[in-house]
XYZ file of N, CA and C in Angstrom:
618
model
N 123.966 -167.433 -127.063
C 123.048 -166.263 -127.368
C 123.818 -166.444 -129.157
N 123.433 -165.691 -129.840
C 124.784 -165.232 -130.753
C 124.020 -164.339 -131.969
N 124.776 -162.582 -131.650
C 122.968 -161.920 -132.598
C 123.816 -160.986 -133.297
N 123.512 -161.393 -134.507
C 124.654 -160.661 -135.725
C 123.336 -159.205 -136.108
N 124.084 -158.341 -136.465
C 123.191 -156.540 -136.948
C 123.629 -155.681 -137.898
N 123.598 -156.149 -138.804
C 124.953 -155.243 -140.042
C 126.280 -155.880 -139.985
N 127.301 -155.914 -139.757
C 128.488 -156.470 -140.115
C 128.912 -157.575 -138.839
N 128.232 -156.991 -137.439
C 128.421 -156.588 -135.682
C 127.820 -157.952 -136.049
N 129.024 -159.472 -135.127
C 128.403 -159.475 -134.840
C 128.877 -159.957 -133.318
N 127.775 -161.061 -132.287
C 127.824 -160.789 -131.061
C 127.280 -162.242 -130.694
N 128.470 -162.965 -130.042
C 128.519 -164.808 -129.627
C 129.009 -164.293 -127.850
N 127.849 -164.855 -127.282
C 127.781 -165.455 -125.718
C 127.630 -166.590 -125.218
N 128.782 -167.557 -124.525
C 128.336 -168.360 -124.197
C 128.349 -169.371 -122.929
N 127.397 -169.457 -122.173
C 128.261 -169.641 -120.137
C 126.960 -169.709 -119.456
N 127.233 -169.133 -118.302
C 126.825 -168.814 -116.876
C 126.926 -167.932 -116.364
N 125.970 -167.865 -115.621
C 126.117 -165.969 -115.081
C 125.691 -166.338 -114.283
N 125.026 -167.125 -113.112
C 124.502 -167.303 -111.456
C 124.375 -168.169 -111.599
N 125.052 -169.570 -110.498
C 125.098 -167.993 -108.758
C 126.638 -168.139 -108.743
N 127.688 -168.767 -109.759
C 128.837 -168.127 -110.000
C 128.570 -168.215 -111.702
N 130.082 -167.615 -112.727
C 130.275 -166.364 -113.481
C 130.883 -167.744 -114.014
N 130.950 -167.836 -115.112
C 131.361 -169.206 -116.706
C 131.492 -168.580 -118.005
N 130.886 -167.354 -118.157
C 131.235 -166.975 -119.016
C 131.634 -166.230 -120.491
N 131.521 -166.578 -121.810
C 132.378 -166.171 -122.919
C 131.794 -164.748 -123.464
N 132.145 -164.398 -124.402
C 131.835 -163.082 -125.038
C 132.932 -162.691 -125.263
N 132.132 -163.094 -127.219
C 132.734 -162.259 -127.381
C 132.650 -160.978 -129.078
N 132.782 -160.577 -129.250
C 132.352 -159.422 -130.256
C 132.855 -158.868 -130.943
N 132.674 -159.368 -132.334
C 133.583 -158.800 -133.835
C 132.606 -158.137 -134.794
N 133.644 -156.742 -135.724
C 133.101 -155.866 -136.798
C 132.148 -155.256 -135.583
N 131.816 -154.217 -134.911
C 131.425 -153.417 -134.549
C 131.739 -152.119 -135.468
N 130.781 -151.102 -135.769
C 131.144 -150.283 -136.691
C 130.410 -149.029 -136.257
N 130.638 -147.636 -136.308
C 129.808 -147.073 -135.870
C 128.576 -147.035 -137.016
N 128.337 -147.297 -138.476
C 127.046 -146.820 -138.704
C 126.127 -147.305 -138.063
N 126.168 -148.268 -136.559
C 124.537 -148.663 -136.357
C 124.349 -147.640 -135.854
N 125.241 -147.012 -134.912
C 124.261 -145.682 -134.105
C 123.832 -144.668 -135.842
N 123.842 -145.078 -136.516
C 122.773 -144.048 -137.664
C 121.607 -143.942 -137.135
N 121.262 -145.423 -136.782
C 119.641 -145.435 -136.509
C 118.874 -144.107 -134.861
N 120.445 -143.835 -134.757
C 120.082 -143.554 -133.295
C 120.291 -141.343 -133.470
N 121.457 -141.221 -134.455
C 122.255 -140.234 -134.254
C 122.506 -140.273 -136.071
N 121.331 -139.863 -136.855
C 121.699 -139.640 -138.038
C 122.331 -139.213 -138.869
N 123.081 -137.941 -138.048
C 123.910 -137.003 -138.705
C 125.472 -137.522 -137.989
N 125.482 -138.806 -137.410
C 126.518 -139.796 -137.513
C 127.305 -139.885 -138.783
N 128.672 -139.290 -138.985
C 129.158 -139.812 -140.068
C 130.627 -140.598 -139.405
N 131.056 -141.486 -139.582
C 132.384 -142.181 -138.421
C 132.831 -143.264 -138.745
N 133.848 -143.726 -139.080
C 134.339 -145.373 -139.381
C 134.714 -145.743 -138.900
N 135.563 -147.145 -138.511
C 136.520 -148.122 -137.674
C 135.594 -149.423 -137.314
N 136.398 -149.881 -136.866
C 136.309 -151.242 -136.942
C 136.515 -151.582 -135.487
N 135.524 -152.310 -133.843
C 135.520 -152.744 -133.290
C 135.470 -154.145 -132.565
N 136.214 -154.519 -131.719
C 136.344 -156.303 -131.406
C 136.470 -155.848 -129.526
N 135.940 -157.246 -129.612
C 136.385 -157.063 -127.713
C 136.213 -158.736 -127.464
N 136.413 -158.935 -126.188
C 136.008 -160.590 -125.797
C 136.294 -160.565 -124.715
N 135.888 -161.639 -123.897
C 135.922 -161.726 -122.132
C 135.849 -163.010 -122.381
N 136.977 -162.824 -120.779
C 136.659 -164.612 -120.320
C 136.488 -164.712 -118.928
N 135.397 -164.342 -118.753
C 135.085 -164.108 -117.100
C 134.325 -165.155 -115.557
N 135.018 -165.225 -114.978
C 134.257 -166.609 -113.658
C 134.145 -165.389 -111.886
N 134.077 -166.127 -111.067
C 134.368 -165.380 -109.718
C 132.893 -166.185 -110.087
N 131.611 -164.611 -109.520
C 130.501 -164.034 -109.291
C 130.341 -162.883 -109.358
N 129.151 -162.031 -109.981
C 128.447 -160.731 -110.149
C 129.291 -159.650 -109.451
N 129.752 -160.155 -108.000
C 129.609 -159.265 -107.272
C 131.547 -159.737 -107.198
N 132.426 -160.390 -107.321
C 133.935 -160.148 -107.580
C 133.971 -160.824 -109.287
N 133.942 -160.319 -110.043
C 134.500 -161.098 -111.365
C 135.863 -161.499 -111.592
N 136.470 -162.845 -111.717
C 137.506 -162.678 -111.690
C 138.066 -162.849 -113.872
N 138.529 -162.382 -114.288
C 138.788 -163.679 -116.116
C 139.428 -161.781 -116.593
N 139.519 -161.612 -117.740
C 140.076 -160.885 -118.723
C 139.464 -160.820 -119.393
N 139.140 -159.463 -119.343
C 138.175 -158.316 -120.752
C 139.438 -157.777 -122.445
N 139.551 -157.602 -123.073
C 139.995 -157.050 -124.168
C 139.469 -156.343 -124.794
N 139.862 -155.186 -125.079
C 138.803 -154.657 -126.503
C 140.309 -153.460 -127.823
N 139.881 -153.561 -128.266
C 140.906 -152.753 -130.258
C 139.701 -152.464 -130.980
N 140.125 -151.529 -130.641
C 139.587 -150.404 -131.882
C 140.962 -150.299 -133.191
N 139.961 -150.133 -134.668
C 141.417 -149.453 -135.317
C 140.512 -149.007 -136.300
N 140.934 -147.731 -137.114
C 140.440 -146.516 -138.028
C 139.184 -146.221 -137.920
N 139.777 -145.522 -136.584
C 138.558 -144.963 -135.794
C 138.513 -143.584 -136.703
N 137.729 -142.643 -137.477
C 137.365 -141.766 -137.942
C 136.278 -141.220 -138.148
N 135.894 -139.795 -137.995
C 134.805 -138.668 -138.339
C 134.960 -138.821 -139.617
N 133.760 -139.371 -140.350
C 134.130 -138.278 -141.475
C 132.933 -137.064 -142.368
N 132.389 -136.099 -141.009
C 132.062 -134.363 -141.281
C 132.173 -134.095 -140.064
N 132.564 -132.584 -141.010
C 132.574 -131.845 -139.763
C 134.340 -131.838 -139.693
N 134.776 -129.996 -138.308
C 136.146 -130.155 -138.881
C 137.122 -131.251 -139.167
N 136.386 -132.135 -137.301
C 137.049 -133.075 -137.878
C 137.858 -134.228 -137.985
N 136.812 -134.166 -139.080
C 137.467 -135.012 -140.476
C 138.269 -135.061 -140.815
N 138.677 -134.480 -140.879
C 140.688 -134.602 -141.545
C 141.847 -134.676 -140.144
N 142.025 -135.043 -139.045
C 141.830 -135.879 -137.813
C 142.696 -136.625 -137.986
N 143.775 -137.396 -138.299
C 143.864 -138.725 -138.441
C 143.828 -139.818 -137.544
N 143.647 -140.967 -138.027
C 142.526 -142.707 -137.688
C 143.235 -142.837 -136.197
N 142.260 -142.751 -135.473
C 142.442 -143.050 -134.078
C 142.637 -145.232 -133.257
N 142.951 -145.214 -132.790
C 143.212 -146.539 -132.815
C 143.267 -147.416 -130.954
N 142.628 -147.984 -130.231
C 142.817 -148.328 -128.697
C 143.205 -149.605 -129.262
N 143.526 -150.297 -127.902
C 143.996 -151.074 -127.964
C 143.731 -151.804 -125.362
N 143.298 -152.155 -125.400
C 142.792 -151.653 -123.886
C 142.928 -153.338 -123.464
N 143.361 -153.734 -122.346
C 142.939 -154.734 -121.629
C 141.909 -154.546 -120.030
N 141.953 -155.701 -119.431
C 141.532 -155.422 -117.893
C 141.919 -157.116 -117.453
N 143.095 -157.133 -116.616
C 142.943 -157.672 -115.989
C 141.272 -158.143 -114.026
N 140.765 -158.804 -114.164
C 139.839 -158.759 -113.053
C 140.688 -159.781 -112.443
N 141.186 -159.604 -111.558
C 140.983 -160.071 -109.178
C 140.281 -160.235 -108.240
N 139.336 -159.978 -108.984
C 137.696 -159.562 -108.135
C 137.411 -158.733 -107.410
N 138.650 -158.146 -106.600
C 138.089 -156.525 -106.565
C 138.749 -155.212 -107.265
N 139.676 -156.020 -107.888
C 140.425 -154.806 -108.769
C 140.518 -155.670 -110.519
N 140.936 -153.842 -111.150
C 141.233 -154.092 -112.347
C 142.510 -153.902 -113.391
N 143.214 -154.717 -113.400
C 144.701 -154.150 -113.861
C 143.955 -154.006 -115.273
N 145.019 -152.918 -115.300
C 144.302 -152.421 -117.039
C 145.585 -151.605 -117.699
N 145.693 -152.043 -118.818
C 146.723 -151.596 -119.835
C 146.316 -151.318 -120.854
N 145.455 -149.983 -121.273
C 145.566 -149.868 -122.470
C 146.440 -147.757 -123.013
N 146.442 -148.472 -124.184
C 147.005 -147.102 -126.040
C 146.051 -147.223 -126.691
N 146.504 -145.521 -126.752
C 145.529 -145.086 -127.540
C 146.705 -144.266 -128.696
N 146.632 -144.392 -129.103
C 147.686 -143.437 -130.651
C 146.520 -142.798 -131.992
N 146.607 -141.222 -132.013
C 145.855 -140.740 -132.927
C 146.796 -139.730 -133.578
N 147.268 -140.729 -135.134
C 147.972 -140.433 -136.333
C 149.262 -141.138 -135.392
N 150.196 -140.625 -136.076
C 151.567 -140.683 -136.254
C 152.349 -139.953 -134.438
N 151.957 -139.039 -135.009
C 152.542 -138.301 -133.698
C 151.963 -138.227 -132.497
N 150.861 -138.885 -131.665
C 149.933 -138.901 -130.340
C 149.882 -140.117 -129.984
N 150.328 -140.453 -128.859
C 149.974 -141.739 -128.458
C 149.911 -141.453 -126.589
N 149.166 -142.933 -125.859
C 148.194 -141.460 -125.190
C 148.813 -143.055 -124.134
N 149.064 -143.439 -122.791
C 148.828 -144.825 -122.784
C 147.787 -144.913 -120.993
N 147.527 -145.036 -120.765
C 146.970 -145.512 -119.151
C 146.705 -147.355 -119.084
N 148.087 -146.952 -117.469
C 148.185 -148.113 -117.163
C 147.476 -148.438 -115.921
N 147.658 -148.785 -115.020
C 147.924 -149.600 -113.304
C 146.712 -150.462 -112.907
N 145.511 -149.911 -111.427
C 144.384 -150.524 -111.567
C 143.706 -150.346 -111.004
N 142.404 -149.788 -111.396
C 141.208 -150.391 -111.279
C 140.375 -150.255 -109.824
N 139.201 -149.792 -108.803
C 138.286 -150.546 -108.407
C 137.440 -151.521 -109.031
N 136.586 -152.139 -108.399
C 135.436 -152.884 -109.204
C 134.703 -152.714 -107.962
N 135.391 -152.193 -107.155
C 133.814 -151.231 -106.616
C 133.914 -149.909 -105.854
N 132.988 -148.687 -105.118
C 133.341 -148.164 -104.883
C 134.320 -147.888 -104.427
N 135.007 -147.855 -103.364
C 135.516 -148.012 -101.993
C 136.821 -148.417 -101.917
N 137.502 -149.236 -103.077
C 138.372 -149.788 -103.831
C 139.537 -147.995 -103.854
N 140.589 -149.278 -104.513
C 142.057 -148.631 -104.137
C 142.230 -148.235 -105.777
N 142.935 -147.011 -105.757
C 142.888 -146.700 -107.015
C 144.431 -146.087 -108.117
N 145.366 -146.903 -108.235
C 146.498 -147.181 -108.620
C 146.553 -146.678 -110.551
N 146.631 -145.513 -110.672
C 146.514 -145.245 -112.317
C 147.650 -144.142 -113.215
N 148.205 -144.101 -114.218
C 149.023 -143.393 -114.543
C 149.187 -143.427 -115.584
N 149.074 -142.021 -116.589
C 148.555 -141.767 -117.956
C 150.155 -141.166 -118.093
N 150.794 -141.592 -119.487
C 151.684 -141.405 -119.555
C 151.778 -141.394 -121.235
N 152.888 -139.464 -122.434
C 153.029 -139.977 -124.085
C 152.577 -138.486 -123.930
N 152.151 -137.986 -125.236
C 152.547 -136.793 -125.079
C 151.177 -136.639 -126.801
N 150.797 -135.462 -126.901
C 150.360 -135.085 -127.828
C 151.482 -133.896 -129.265
N 150.847 -133.605 -129.776
C 151.583 -133.003 -130.417
C 149.731 -132.184 -130.973
N 150.191 -130.975 -130.880
C 149.196 -130.105 -131.039
C 148.362 -129.345 -131.835
N 149.377 -130.111 -133.175
C 149.211 -130.020 -134.328
C 148.219 -130.497 -135.353
N 147.755 -131.640 -133.490
C 147.092 -132.683 -134.580
C 145.105 -131.707 -134.328
N 145.397 -130.320 -133.387
C 143.463 -129.717 -133.555
C 143.745 -128.495 -135.024
N 144.931 -128.637 -136.383
C 144.351 -128.345 -137.161
C 143.720 -128.072 -137.627
N 142.349 -129.289 -138.192
C 141.323 -128.826 -139.110
C 140.289 -128.324 -138.319
N 140.512 -128.344 -136.547
C 139.094 -127.775 -135.806
C 139.093 -126.301 -135.438
N 140.787 -125.875 -135.273
C 140.926 -124.765 -135.288
C 140.507 -123.543 -136.607
N 141.561 -124.616 -137.443
C 141.789 -123.760 -138.324
C 140.136 -123.355 -139.787
N 139.332 -123.098 -139.620
C 137.538 -122.839 -139.113
C 138.279 -121.908 -139.227
N 138.127 -121.050 -137.685
C 137.877 -120.071 -137.297
C 138.886 -119.117 -136.864
N 140.396 -119.557 -137.639
C 141.255 -118.368 -137.767
C 141.986 -118.698 -137.021
N 142.478 -119.964 -136.375
C 143.491 -120.105 -135.499
C 144.393 -121.651 -135.667
N 145.576 -121.253 -134.560
C 146.298 -122.405 -134.732
C 147.705 -122.754 -133.551
N 147.287 -123.951 -133.503
C 148.548 -123.810 -132.155
C 149.304 -125.137 -132.490
N 150.780 -124.932 -131.874
C 151.722 -125.646 -131.919
C 152.074 -125.700 -130.164
N 153.926 -127.599 -130.633
C 153.374 -127.111 -129.515
C 153.669 -129.095 -128.774
N 153.844 -129.235 -128.112
C 154.256 -130.539 -128.014
C 153.599 -130.312 -126.437
N 152.125 -131.828 -125.849
C 152.458 -131.650 -124.943
C 152.688 -133.213 -124.047
N 153.659 -132.956 -123.108
C 154.329 -134.422 -122.329
C 153.682 -134.740 -120.717
N 153.428 -135.742 -121.156
C 152.332 -135.942 -119.940
C 152.736 -137.422 -119.231
N 153.370 -137.190 -117.133
C 153.927 -138.780 -117.251
C 153.389 -138.423 -115.531
N 151.934 -138.410 -115.508
C 151.461 -138.444 -114.247
C 149.811 -139.409 -114.165
N 149.585 -139.725 -112.412
C 148.515 -140.561 -112.037
C 148.323 -139.969 -111.089
N 147.234 -141.288 -110.769
C 146.268 -140.817 -109.438
C 145.792 -141.971 -108.446
N 146.245 -141.926 -106.929
C 145.717 -143.164 -106.262
C 144.878 -142.658 -104.931
N 144.915 -143.609 -104.519
C 143.723 -143.204 -103.376
C 142.479 -144.214 -103.372
N 141.302 -143.685 -103.322
C 139.542 -144.073 -103.472
C 139.795 -143.010 -104.297
N 138.131 -143.266 -104.857
C 137.833 -143.040 -105.376
C 136.809 -141.554 -104.911
N 136.703 -141.506 -103.637
C 136.381 -140.486 -103.152
C 136.778 -139.573 -102.330
N 138.188 -140.416 -102.438
C 139.654 -139.459 -102.243
C 141.064 -139.268 -102.888
N 141.464 -139.270 -103.961
C 142.465 -139.269 -104.593
C 143.256 -138.100 -104.274
N 144.843 -138.365 -104.915
C 145.877 -137.656 -104.313
C 146.453 -137.812 -105.844
N 146.132 -137.336 -106.889
C 147.379 -136.415 -107.812
C 149.160 -136.942 -107.967
N 149.992 -137.088 -109.175
C 151.220 -136.908 -108.846
C 151.300 -136.490 -110.351
N 152.971 -136.594 -110.799
C 153.128 -136.032 -111.557
C 153.170 -135.417 -112.234
N 152.909 -134.633 -113.419
C 153.712 -133.787 -114.616
C 152.814 -133.153 -115.775
N 152.441 -132.590 -116.200
C 152.482 -132.170 -117.536
C 152.781 -131.229 -118.123
N 152.754 -131.137 -119.392
C 154.421 -130.079 -119.160
C 154.523 -129.597 -120.977
N 154.152 -128.377 -121.419
C 154.294 -127.777 -122.636
C 155.648 -127.069 -123.188
N 156.458 -127.928 -124.141
C 157.195 -127.445 -125.208
C 156.825 -126.916 -126.284
N 157.799 -125.111 -126.622
C 158.024 -124.715 -127.434
C 156.372 -124.947 -128.137
N 156.035 -124.112 -127.300
C 153.803 -123.683 -126.788
C 153.745 -122.691 -128.575
N 152.793 -122.769 -129.315
C 152.250 -121.659 -129.879
C 151.105 -121.132 -130.034
N 150.516 -120.463 -130.070
C 149.650 -119.884 -130.233
C 149.001 -118.543 -130.585
N 147.404 -118.981 -131.957
C 148.174 -117.855 -133.255
C 146.377 -116.814 -133.591
N 146.023 -116.447 -133.409
C 144.981 -116.356 -133.859
C 144.857 -115.527 -135.031
N 145.006 -115.847 -136.421
C 144.450 -114.333 -137.064
C 143.343 -113.581 -137.407
N 142.735 -113.949 -137.125
C 140.928 -112.099 -136.442
C 141.794 -111.695 -135.911
N 142.636 -111.274 -135.213
C 142.953 -110.643 -133.960
C 144.593 -110.236 -134.527
N 144.722 -111.129 -135.466
C 147.059 -110.449 -135.384
C 146.889 -110.851 -134.401
N 146.882 -111.894 -133.199
C 147.434 -112.164 -131.933
C 148.760 -113.676 -132.709
N 149.267 -113.201 -131.657
C 150.326 -114.806 -132.179
C 151.407 -114.752 -130.367
N 151.598 -115.801 -129.991
C 152.534 -116.087 -128.870
C 153.447 -117.081 -129.592
N 154.639 -116.637 -128.814
C 155.028 -117.809 -129.469
C 156.653 -118.909 -128.484
N 156.601 -119.422 -128.459
C 158.096 -119.650 -128.034
C 157.418 -120.047 -126.030
N 156.077 -120.593 -126.118
C 155.874 -121.161 -124.648
C 156.428 -122.435 -124.126
N 157.250 -122.114 -122.889
C 156.727 -123.511 -122.287
C 155.944 -123.210 -120.363
N 155.742 -124.205 -120.926
C 155.414 -124.419 -118.713
C 155.597 -125.745 -118.802
N 155.233 -126.024 -116.824
C 155.379 -126.629 -117.116
C 154.322 -127.402 -115.566
N 153.195 -128.440 -115.300
C 152.857 -128.383 -114.471
C 152.895 -129.396 -113.500
N 152.938 -129.046 -111.958
C 153.238 -130.341 -110.968
C 151.528 -130.348 -110.375
N 151.301 -131.906 -109.730
C 150.050 -132.271 -109.806
C 150.490 -133.353 -108.674
N 150.221 -132.401 -107.062
C 150.860 -132.965 -105.616
C 149.557 -132.787 -104.876
N 149.162 -134.297 -104.983
C 147.789 -134.519 -103.920
C 146.720 -134.033 -104.619
N 146.310 -132.660 -103.586
C 144.844 -132.216 -104.192
C 145.037 -131.104 -104.702
N 145.951 -130.657 -104.903
C 146.070 -129.262 -105.672
C 147.035 -129.484 -106.968
N 146.769 -127.995 -107.952
C 148.316 -128.332 -109.564
C 148.773 -127.346 -109.402
N 150.401 -127.087 -109.449
C 150.919 -125.942 -108.942
C 151.264 -126.296 -110.638
N 151.670 -124.931 -110.436
C 152.508 -124.067 -111.370
C 153.872 -123.532 -111.568
N 154.110 -125.092 -112.367
C 156.335 -124.721 -111.752
C 156.623 -123.652 -112.549
N 156.083 -123.097 -113.981
C 156.343 -122.365 -114.804
C 155.699 -122.093 -116.265
């Protein structure tokens, strides 16, 4: 199968049943394709994905990769946000998927998600999110309403166990936070906070 829509091209070949032997490749997918369903959407960027699959539909093996670049909206308050990029790889082993992904937003915000995700509801999960977010990135959205935030959020948190009984661990920290509301004349600064994830609860350490 080879399907082209605008600049996007999807190519799929191989076998689906009774066993998988499938190759799929998607190139130049753009948010512009969604305007037929969401006319007000004005966004840009490119997405590329490819998959090499074997095994069975119930227990797939192989690799799936996704690479998105230059993602941004051209309408609304968020139009001034920096461009985003996403890279993600999933190595399928039949029962689980090994995840390695990274999201960047401009030069000051980056997040990673790595670990193991289940391919069945009863499977085990072991994922960890790490990275930092510069809160000034919200300026394009908050400034219109007379607000401003500053500071950096640093994350090192994970989840393990099962989807029905997840167990949390790690921390989220706010360093030198600041919140200002010009319409109210309120200004809070030098805010430091530490949240600790412990099992099924979140503890405010300070």
